[in-house]
Every structure is written in structure tokens, then in C-alpha cells.
PDB file of C-alpha atoms and ligand atoms in Angstrom:
ATOM      1  CA  MET A   1     -19.524  45.324   4.655  1.00  0.00           C
ATOM      2  CA  THR A   2     -22.918  46.830   4.876  1.00  0.00           C
ATOM      3  CA  ASP A   3     -26.275  45.330   4.037  1.00  0.00           C
ATOM      4  CA  GLU A   4     -30.039  45.641   4.920  1.00  0.00           C
ATOM      5  CA  TYR A   5     -29.379  44.557   8.435  1.00  0.00           C
ATOM      6  CA  SER A   6     -26.077  46.086   9.219  1.00  0.00           C
ATOM      7  CA  PHE A   7     -27.847  48.547  11.621  1.00  0.00           C
ATOM      8  CA  VAL A   8     -27.992  45.606  14.058  1.00  0.00           C
ATOM      9  CA  ASN A   9     -24.184  45.349  13.826  1.00  0.00           C
ATOM     10  CA  ASP A  10     -23.785  48.994  14.609  1.00  0.00           C
ATOM     11  CA  ASN A  11     -26.326  49.072  17.393  1.00  0.00           C
ATOM     12  CA  LEU A  12     -24.900  45.840  19.124  1.00  0.00           C
ATOM     13  CA  ALA A  13     -21.397  47.383  18.857  1.00  0.00           C
ATOM     14  CA  ALA A  14     -22.569  50.544  20.739  1.00  0.00           C
ATOM     15  CA  ILE A  15     -24.397  48.596  23.362  1.00  0.00           C
ATOM     16  CA  ARG A  16     -21.399  46.292  24.016  1.00  0.00           C
ATOM     17  CA  GLU A  17     -19.160  49.392  24.200  1.00  0.00           C
ATOM     18  CA  ASN A  18     -21.598  51.090  26.698  1.00  0.00           C
ATOM     19  CA  ILE A  19     -21.799  48.070  28.932  1.00  0.00           C
ATOM     20  CA  ALA A  20     -18.038  47.606  28.976  1.00  0.00           C
ATOM     21  CA  GLU A  21     -17.606  51.332  29.897  1.00  0.00           C
ATOM     22  CA  GLU A  22     -20.156  51.363  32.582  1.00  0.00           C
ATOM     23  CA  ALA A  23     -18.858  48.026  33.994  1.00  0.00           C
ATOM     24  CA  ASP A  24     -15.387  49.387  34.096  1.00  0.00           C
ATOM     25  CA  LYS A  25     -16.509  52.499  35.823  1.00  0.00           C
ATOM     26  CA  CYS A  26     -17.951  50.568  38.715  1.00  0.00           C
ATOM     27  CA  GLY A  27     -15.459  47.830  38.920  1.00  0.00           C
ATOM     28  CA  ARG A  28     -17.400  45.049  37.309  1.00  0.00           C
ATOM     29  CA  ASN A  29     -16.506  42.608  34.538  1.00  0.00           C
ATOM     30  CA  ALA A  30     -18.480  43.088  31.430  1.00  0.00           C
ATOM     31  CA  GLU A  31     -18.465  39.402  30.829  1.00  0.00           C
ATOM     32  CA  ASP A  32     -20.723  39.037  33.761  1.00  0.00           C
ATOM     33  CA  ILE A  33     -23.454  41.167  32.059  1.00  0.00           C
ATOM     34  CA  ARG A  34     -25.379  39.132  29.611  1.00  0.00           C
ATOM     35  CA  ILE A  35     -27.232  40.777  26.648  1.00  0.00           C
ATOM     36  CA  MET A  36     -30.671  39.544  25.819  1.00  0.00           C
ATOM     37  CA  ALA A  37     -32.137  40.390  22.374  1.00  0.00           C
ATOM     38  CA  VAL A  38     -35.860  41.174  22.959  1.00  0.00           C
ATOM     39  CA  THR A  39     -37.621  40.057  19.758  1.00  0.00           C
ATOM     40  CA  LYS A  40     -41.276  41.250  20.047  1.00  0.00           C
ATOM     41  CA  THR A  41     -42.372  42.443  16.444  1.00  0.00           C
ATOM     42  CA  VAL A  42     -39.047  41.785  15.071  1.00  0.00           C
ATOM     43  CA  ALA A  43     -38.697  39.605  11.993  1.00  0.00           C
ATOM     44  CA  PRO A  44     -36.666  36.321  12.486  1.00  0.00           C
ATOM     45  CA  GLU A  45     -34.177  37.269   9.819  1.00  0.00           C
ATOM     46  CA  ILE A  46     -33.321  40.308  11.773  1.00  0.00           C
ATOM     47  CA  VAL A  47     -33.157  38.570  15.157  1.00  0.00           C
ATOM     48  CA  ASN A  48     -30.903  35.960  13.566  1.00  0.00           C
ATOM     49  CA  ARG A  49     -28.401  38.726  12.563  1.00  0.00           C
ATOM     50  CA  ALA A  50     -28.004  39.390  16.389  1.00  0.00           C
ATOM     51  CA  VAL A  51     -27.387  35.705  17.049  1.00  0.00           C
ATOM     52  CA  GLU A  52     -24.862  35.605  14.201  1.00  0.00           C
ATOM     53  CA  LEU A  53     -23.096  38.463  15.956  1.00  0.00           C
ATOM     54  CA  GLY A  54     -22.720  36.558  19.194  1.00  0.00           C
ATOM     55  CA  VAL A  55     -25.975  37.253  21.166  1.00  0.00           C
ATOM     56  CA  THR A  56     -26.608  34.003  22.814  1.00  0.00           C
ATOM     57  CA  LEU A  57     -29.990  34.874  24.414  1.00  0.00           C
ATOM     58  CA  LEU A  58     -33.443  35.875  22.992  1.00  0.00           C
ATOM     59  CA  GLY A  59     -36.353  37.119  25.105  1.00  0.00           C
ATOM     60  CA  GLU A  60     -39.978  36.438  24.067  1.00  0.00           C
ATOM     61  CA  ASN A  61     -43.008  38.272  25.285  1.00  0.00           C
ATOM     62  CA  ARG A  62     -45.984  36.637  23.566  1.00  0.00           C
ATOM     63  CA  VAL A  63     -46.530  32.929  23.288  1.00  0.00           C
ATOM     64  CA  GLN A  64     -48.495  33.179  19.935  1.00  0.00           C
ATOM     65  CA  GLU A  65     -45.843  35.384  18.333  1.00  0.00           C
ATOM     66  CA  PHE A  66     -43.109  33.084  19.423  1.00  0.00           C
ATOM     67  CA  LEU A  67     -44.965  30.078  18.004  1.00  0.00           C
ATOM     68  CA  SER A  68     -45.256  31.731  14.590  1.00  0.00           C
ATOM     69  CA  LYS A  69     -41.586  32.594  14.610  1.00  0.00           C
ATOM     70  CA  GLN A  70     -39.699  29.845  16.336  1.00  0.00           C
ATOM     71  CA  GLU A  71     -39.162  27.680  13.221  1.00  0.00           C
ATOM     72  CA  ALA A  72     -37.339  30.448  11.582  1.00  0.00           C
ATOM     73  CA  TYR A  73     -34.881  31.250  14.476  1.00  0.00           C
ATOM     74  CA  ASP A  74     -31.298  30.472  14.381  1.00  0.00           C
ATOM     75  CA  ARG A  75     -31.186  27.411  16.860  1.00  0.00           C
ATOM     76  CA  SER A  76     -27.971  28.318  18.577  1.00  0.00           C
ATOM     77  CA  ALA A  77     -29.466  30.999  20.882  1.00  0.00           C
ATOM     78  CA  GLU A  78     -31.185  30.179  24.237  1.00  0.00           C
ATOM     79  CA  ILE A  79     -34.690  31.482  24.620  1.00  0.00           C
ATOM     80  CA  HIS A  80     -36.356  32.991  27.881  1.00  0.00           C
ATOM     81  CA  PHE A  81     -39.978  33.904  28.239  1.00  0.00           C
ATOM     82  CA  ILE A  82     -40.160  37.386  29.703  1.00  0.00           C
ATOM     83  CA  GLY A  83     -43.856  38.427  29.171  1.00  0.00           C
ATOM     84  CA  HIS A  84     -47.032  38.041  31.238  1.00  0.00           C
ATOM     85  CA  LEU A  85     -47.737  34.288  31.203  1.00  0.00           C
ATOM     86  CA  GLN A  86     -51.372  32.743  31.559  1.00  0.00           C
ATOM     87  CA  THR A  87     -51.271  29.234  33.189  1.00  0.00           C
ATOM     88  CA  ASN A  88     -52.993  27.754  30.054  1.00  0.00           C
ATOM     89  CA  LYS A  89     -50.066  28.733  27.877  1.00  0.00           C
ATOM     90  CA  VAL A  90     -47.255  27.227  29.820  1.00  0.00           C
ATOM     91  CA  LYS A  91     -47.623  24.089  27.786  1.00  0.00           C
ATOM     92  CA  TYR A  92     -46.229  25.739  24.641  1.00  0.00           C
ATOM     93  CA  ILE A  93     -43.166  27.026  26.116  1.00  0.00           C
ATOM     94  CA  ILE A  94     -42.017  24.390  28.549  1.00  0.00           C
ATOM     95  CA  GLU A  95     -39.941  22.517  25.988  1.00  0.00           C
ATOM     96  CA  PRO A  96     -38.419  25.248  23.799  1.00  0.00           C
ATOM     97  CA  MET A  97     -37.410  27.581  26.697  1.00  0.00           C
ATOM     98  CA  THR A  98     -34.714  27.403  29.127  1.00  0.00           C
ATOM     99  CA  MET A  99     -35.991  29.936  31.613  1.00  0.00           C
ATOM    100  CA  ILE A 100     -39.230  31.746  32.422  1.00  0.00           C
ATOM    101  CA  GLN A 101     -38.355  35.130  33.907  1.00  0.00           C
ATOM    102  CA  SER A 102     -41.829  36.290  34.623  1.00  0.00           C
ATOM    103  CA  VAL A 103     -43.203  34.059  37.375  1.00  0.00           C
ATOM    104  CA  ASP A 104     -45.343  36.305  39.819  1.00  0.00           C
ATOM    105  CA  SER A 105     -47.771  33.851  41.469  1.00  0.00           C
ATOM    106  CA  ILE A 106     -47.745  30.623  43.248  1.00  0.00           C
ATOM    107  CA  LYS A 107     -50.360  29.246  40.995  1.00  0.00           C
ATOM    108  CA  LEU A 108     -48.120  30.006  37.920  1.00  0.00           C
ATOM    109  CA  ALA A 109     -45.082  28.419  39.586  1.00  0.00           C
ATOM    110  CA  GLN A 110     -47.141  25.264  40.436  1.00  0.00           C
ATOM    111  CA  GLU A 111     -48.308  24.908  36.770  1.00  0.00           C
ATOM    112  CA  ILE A 112     -44.726  25.308  35.368  1.00  0.00           C
ATOM    113  CA  ASN A 113     -43.548  22.800  37.841  1.00  0.00           C
ATOM    114  CA  ARG A 114     -46.289  20.427  37.002  1.00  0.00           C
ATOM    115  CA  LEU A 115     -45.513  20.483  33.222  1.00  0.00           C
ATOM    116  CA  ALA A 116     -41.665  20.578  33.862  1.00  0.00           C
ATOM    117  CA  SER A 117     -42.230  17.364  35.735  1.00  0.00           C
ATOM    118  CA  ALA A 118     -44.171  15.806  32.993  1.00  0.00           C
ATOM    119  CA  HIS A 119     -41.477  16.692  30.563  1.00  0.00           C
ATOM    120  CA  ASN A 120     -38.750  15.357  32.797  1.00  0.00           C
ATOM    121  CA  LYS A 121     -36.960  18.711  33.115  1.00  0.00           C
ATOM    122  CA  THR A 122     -36.165  21.262  35.646  1.00  0.00           C
ATOM    123  CA  MET A 123     -37.254  24.693  34.684  1.00  0.00           C
ATOM    124  CA  ASP A 124     -35.104  27.823  35.557  1.00  0.00           C
ATOM    125  CA  ILE A 125     -37.307  30.619  36.771  1.00  0.00           C
ATOM    126  CA  LEU A 126     -36.999  34.241  37.914  1.00  0.00           C
ATOM    127  CA  CYS A 127     -39.578  35.909  40.119  1.00  0.00           C
ATOM    128  CA  GLU A 128     -40.802  39.134  38.526  1.00  0.00           C
ATOM    129  CA  VAL A 129     -40.976  41.810  41.085  1.00  0.00           C
ATOM    130  CA  ASN A 130     -43.401  44.849  40.743  1.00  0.00           C
ATOM    131  CA  ILE A 131     -40.985  47.085  42.429  1.00  0.00           C
ATOM    132  CA  GLY A 132     -42.744  50.301  41.627  1.00  0.00           C
ATOM    133  CA  GLY A 133     -46.033  49.073  43.084  1.00  0.00           C
ATOM    134  CA  GLU A 134     -47.654  49.984  39.713  1.00  0.00           C
ATOM    135  CA  GLU A 135     -51.381  48.873  39.330  1.00  0.00           C
ATOM    136  CA  SER A 136     -51.049  48.259  35.570  1.00  0.00           C
ATOM    137  CA  LYS A 137     -47.943  45.931  35.858  1.00  0.00           C
ATOM    138  CA  SER A 138     -47.548  42.369  36.353  1.00  0.00           C
ATOM    139  CA  GLY A 139     -44.956  41.050  38.898  1.00  0.00           C
ATOM    140  CA  ILE A 140     -45.423  40.169  42.549  1.00  0.00           C
ATOM    141  CA  ALA A 141     -45.452  42.898  45.201  1.00  0.00           C
ATOM    142  CA  PRO A 142     -42.086  43.090  47.247  1.00  0.00           C
ATOM    143  CA  ASP A 143     -43.756  41.995  50.324  1.00  0.00           C
ATOM    144  CA  GLY A 144     -45.202  38.916  48.773  1.00  0.00           C
ATOM    145  CA  LEU A 145     -41.892  37.997  47.181  1.00  0.00           C
ATOM    146  CA  LEU A 146     -40.305  35.812  50.126  1.00  0.00           C
ATOM    147  CA  GLU A 147     -43.421  33.603  50.153  1.00  0.00           C
ATOM    148  CA  LEU A 148     -43.429  33.077  46.447  1.00  0.00           C
ATOM    149  CA  ILE A 149     -39.696  32.193  46.374  1.00  0.00           C
ATOM    150  CA  GLU A 150     -40.031  29.776  49.387  1.00  0.00           C
ATOM    151  CA  ALA A 151     -42.987  27.891  47.729  1.00  0.00           C
ATOM    152  CA  ALA A 152     -41.031  27.771  44.311  1.00  0.00           C
ATOM    153  CA  VAL A 153     -37.884  26.593  45.941  1.00  0.00           C
ATOM    154  CA  SER A 154     -39.806  23.651  47.430  1.00  0.00           C
ATOM    155  CA  MET A 155     -41.011  22.603  44.044  1.00  0.00           C
ATOM    156  CA  GLU A 156     -39.140  19.761  42.709  1.00  0.00           C
ATOM    157  CA  ASN A 157     -38.863  20.708  39.020  1.00  0.00           C
ATOM    158  CA  LEU A 158     -38.154  24.381  39.386  1.00  0.00           C
ATOM    159  CA  ARG A 159     -34.842  26.149  40.144  1.00  0.00           C
ATOM    160  CA  VAL A 160     -35.172  29.670  41.193  1.00  0.00           C
ATOM    161  CA  ARG A 161     -32.252  31.691  39.738  1.00  0.00           C
ATOM    162  CA  GLY A 162     -33.128  35.161  40.720  1.00  0.00           C
ATOM    163  CA  LEU A 163     -35.317  38.184  40.039  1.00  0.00           C
ATOM    164  CA  MET A 164     -36.554  40.155  37.043  1.00  0.00           C
ATOM    165  CA  THR A 165     -38.038  43.690  36.993  1.00  0.00           C
ATOM    166  CA  ILE A 166     -39.433  46.373  34.824  1.00  0.00           C
ATOM    167  CA  PRO A 167     -39.149  49.580  36.889  1.00  0.00           C
ATOM    168  CA  PRO A 168     -41.685  52.465  36.385  1.00  0.00           C
ATOM    169  CA  PRO A 169     -40.706  54.630  33.503  1.00  0.00           C
ATOM    170  CA  ALA A 170     -38.680  57.670  33.997  1.00  0.00           C
ATOM    171  CA  SER A 171     -38.099  56.909  37.719  1.00  0.00           C
ATOM    172  CA  GLY A 172     -34.352  57.356  37.521  1.00  0.00           C
ATOM    173  CA  ASP A 173     -32.366  54.752  39.292  1.00  0.00           C
ATOM    174  CA  ILE A 174     -34.378  54.600  42.718  1.00  0.00           C
ATOM    175  CA  PHE A 175     -35.994  51.379  41.838  1.00  0.00           C
ATOM    176  CA  LEU A 176     -32.903  49.695  40.351  1.00  0.00           C
ATOM    177  CA  GLY A 177     -31.379  50.447  43.776  1.00  0.00           C
ATOM    178  CA  ARG A 178     -34.065  48.895  45.723  1.00  0.00           C
ATOM    179  CA  MET A 179     -33.991  45.827  43.345  1.00  0.00           C
ATOM    180  CA  GLU A 180     -30.326  45.514  43.935  1.00  0.00           C
ATOM    181  CA  GLU A 181     -31.031  45.626  47.773  1.00  0.00           C
ATOM    182  CA  LEU A 182     -33.820  43.156  47.522  1.00  0.00           C
ATOM    183  CA  PHE A 183     -31.707  40.693  45.420  1.00  0.00           C
ATOM    184  CA  HIS A 184     -29.002  40.581  47.993  1.00  0.00           C
ATOM    185  CA  LYS A 185     -31.372  40.261  50.936  1.00  0.00           C
ATOM    186  CA  ILE A 186     -33.291  37.501  49.222  1.00  0.00           C
ATOM    187  CA  LYS A 187     -29.999  35.595  48.401  1.00  0.00           C
ATOM    188  CA  ASP A 188     -28.852  35.929  51.960  1.00  0.00           C
ATOM    189  CA  THR A 189     -32.016  34.845  53.586  1.00  0.00           C
ATOM    190  CA  THR A 190     -33.548  31.994  51.382  1.00  0.00           C
ATOM    191  CA  SER A 191     -32.448  28.284  51.448  1.00  0.00           C
ATOM    192  CA  ALA A 192     -31.744  28.351  47.802  1.00  0.00           C
ATOM    193  CA  GLY A 193     -29.858  31.699  47.778  1.00  0.00           C
ATOM    194  CA  SER A 194     -26.610  30.289  46.578  1.00  0.00           C
ATOM    195  CA  GLU A 195     -28.361  29.256  43.265  1.00  0.00           C
ATOM    196  CA  MET A 196     -29.678  32.776  42.576  1.00  0.00           C
ATOM    197  CA  ASP A 197     -27.251  34.365  40.283  1.00  0.00           C
ATOM    198  CA  VAL A 198     -29.415  36.360  37.970  1.00  0.00           C
ATOM    199  CA  LEU A 199     -30.728  39.780  38.320  1.00  0.00           C
ATOM    200  CA  SER A 200     -32.552  40.526  35.164  1.00  0.00           C
ATOM    201  CA  MET A 201     -33.134  44.429  34.791  1.00  0.00           C
ATOM    202  CA  GLY A 202     -32.114  47.025  32.463  1.00  0.00           C
ATOM    203  CA  MET A 203     -33.720  47.925  29.088  1.00  0.00           C
ATOM    204  CA  THR A 204     -32.925  50.298  26.252  1.00  0.00           C
ATOM    205  CA  HIS A 205     -33.281  53.516  28.286  1.00  0.00           C
ATOM    206  CA  ASP A 206     -31.755  52.301  31.484  1.00  0.00           C
ATOM    207  CA  TYR A 207     -29.249  49.452  30.944  1.00  0.00           C
ATOM    208  CA  ALA A 208     -26.197  51.528  31.865  1.00  0.00           C
ATOM    209  CA  ASP A 209     -27.913  52.401  35.164  1.00  0.00           C
ATOM    210  CA  ALA A 210     -28.831  48.807  35.669  1.00  0.00           C
ATOM    211  CA  VAL A 211     -25.315  47.635  35.124  1.00  0.00           C
ATOM    212  CA  ARG A 212     -24.243  49.995  38.031  1.00  0.00           C
ATOM    213  CA  HIS A 213     -26.828  48.421  40.263  1.00  0.00           C
ATOM    214  CA  GLY A 214     -25.618  44.930  39.736  1.00  0.00           C
ATOM    215  CA  SER A 215     -27.781  43.623  36.883  1.00  0.00           C
ATOM    216  CA  THR A 216     -26.414  40.467  35.393  1.00  0.00           C
ATOM    217  CA  LEU A 217     -28.944  40.331  32.406  1.00  0.00           C
ATOM    218  CA  VAL A 218     -30.044  43.452  30.342  1.00  0.00           C
ATOM    219  CA  ARG A 219     -33.047  43.040  28.004  1.00  0.00           C
ATOM    220  CA  ILE A 220     -32.792  45.086  24.835  1.00  0.00           C
ATOM    221  CA  GLY A 221     -35.228  45.526  22.184  1.00  0.00           C
ATOM    222  CA  THR A 222     -35.438  48.958  20.722  1.00  0.00           C
ATOM    223  CA  GLY A 223     -31.771  49.779  21.186  1.00  0.00           C
ATOM    224  CA  LEU A 224     -30.801  46.817  19.106  1.00  0.00           C
ATOM    225  CA  PHE A 225     -33.443  46.452  16.571  1.00  0.00           C
ATOM    226  CA  GLY A 226     -34.916  49.988  16.418  1.00  0.00           C
ATOM    227  CA  ALA A 227     -38.376  51.207  17.143  1.00  0.00           C
ATOM    228  CA  ARG A 228     -41.075  48.578  17.074  1.00  0.00           C
ATOM    229  CA  ASP A 229     -43.528  48.521  14.277  1.00  0.00           C
ATOM    230  CA  TYR A 230     -46.713  46.792  15.723  1.00  0.00           C
ATOM    231  CA  SER A 231     -48.513  47.043  12.248  1.00  0.00           C
ATOM    232  CA  LYS A 232     -46.487  44.304  10.557  1.00  0.00           C
ATOM    233  CA  LYS A 233     -45.471  41.904  13.213  1.00  0.00           C
TER     234      LYS A 233
HETATM  235  C1  PLP B 301     -40.144  44.934  25.325  1.00  0.00           C
HETATM  236  C2  PLP B 301     -39.374  44.507  26.575  1.00  0.00           C
HETATM  237  C3  PLP B 301     -38.095  44.822  26.886  1.00  0.00           C
HETATM  238  C4  PLP B 301     -37.247  45.739  25.898  1.00  0.00           C
HETATM  239  O1  PLP B 301     -37.570  46.963  25.896  1.00  0.00           O
HETATM  240  P1  PLP B 301     -36.777  48.050  25.000  1.00  0.00           P
HETATM  241  O2  PLP B 301     -37.068  49.289  25.736  1.00  0.00           O
HETATM  242  O3  PLP B 301     -37.396  47.989  23.716  1.00  0.00           O
HETATM  243  O4  PLP B 301     -35.394  47.714  25.199  1.00  0.00           O
HETATM  244  C5  PLP B 301     -37.400  44.360  27.998  1.00  0.00           C
HETATM  245  N1  PLP B 301     -38.040  43.591  28.853  1.00  0.00           N
HETATM  246  C6  PLP B 301     -39.362  43.236  28.749  1.00  0.00           C
HETATM  247  C7  PLP B 301     -40.092  42.431  29.663  1.00  0.00           C
HETATM  248  C8  PLP B 301     -40.052  43.806  27.550  1.00  0.00           C
HETATM  249  O5  PLP B 301     -41.356  43.528  27.385  1.00  0.00           O
END
């Protein structure tokens, strides 16, 4: 059967196949790699197609856009925040989201902890690492990571589940390899290491490489929904 949105069916099938193939090549289980559908600029009806097809996780970049779309989303998927987050916007996402992947400062962690506590919940977080040391990107520098993690681990209403990164474009897999190393080092040396089971890396252009470097969560936008059209968000 084909319809207006069947390109999502085809794209998802191809992504699943690529992940299975890559996992197989490096001796991993494809079931250990979760696919996130990144929804920025994509209409909720199209996002919902991915959910119907079994995608259990959506990724949101912008608080405003999320708020305007959330009512129309299929409720069966979990939602994580993956974009740059200002402390004054945390209040809008503390309830609907199950994880904030873009924590990159102690100040932000403190605010999430404060609001999670007020809502009687424990928020899962990832620390976002600026692994390429790019000026223009958010994320904590690798040499500040341990301090951020230790601080977050001590906050009662946060659970530090791992690391997230967006490596520099066209850098091959050097930075994916560095993240893999860093993830294992952090797991082995921090008090909450046993709770760290998420390494979120890999997007449309590099998810197969990311799988080879131990990613447990790939974040796919373009590869699933097509090129983004910012004019009609
Ligand atoms: C947009 C975005 C993605 C997805 O990028 P694609 O190249 O479209 O797959 C993944 N992660 C983050 C944080 C993003 O902002």
C-alpha cells in the first residue's frame, strides 16, 4: 500500500536494515540501538507515521515548536529534548519529556533538578559533550565533563544516564571514537557509572559509523523525513 506518507515507511525500513547490517558486522545486537525520530520542522501527521511504524522515541529541538505540535502527537512515543535549552524554558518540558539529552552546565542541571523536584519526578539526563571543541556549538568541553557529571549525580531528582554529542561535520569517525573512549572512562570512574547506559550519537550522515563506535541511540531527522523545509514549519 502506498500513500502520501509512505516515504517514511521506506526510509525507516532502510535505516533499520543499515543498522542491523552494521551491528552484525561489529558483533552487536541491533536491538541495543534505539532509533529516535528527530521532528524539527516536520508536521505531526508525518511524525505520527513513524510512531505507527514502531518508532518509540521522538527528539525535540525547540521548546516553542514542541509546544505548538505536542497536542497533535501520537501519545505512545516517549519524547526527549535534544536542543539547546535555556534555563527559563525548562518549566515547559519537565512534565512531557522523559529525558533531557542536552545538559551542558551545572546551572542548567540545577534548574532541571529544582523543577523535577517540584513535580515529584526524577528526570533522566545526558550530558552533551562538545567533543570537537567547536566554538559555535553547545555542549561541555571534555575537560569539564567530570565535574558536571559529579555535580549532577549528587542532585536528588536527576539520574545521569550517559552522554550525547554532535561531532563536527565531515570529521570522519575520529570524534565518534573519542566519545566511545570517554563514555567508557566516565562509566568506570564515576559513582553512578552503572546507571549510565546511553551513548546518544549518530545522525543521518554518520549513524552507521556511530553504531560501530558503540552508540545506543541514533537521532535521525533528514534520513527519515526528508530534507527540512524551514519555511513551513
Ligand atoms: C537535527 C538534529 C539531528 C538530526 O539530524 P539529521 O542530520 O537530520 O538526521 C540529530 N540530533 C540533533 C541534536 C539535531 O539537532
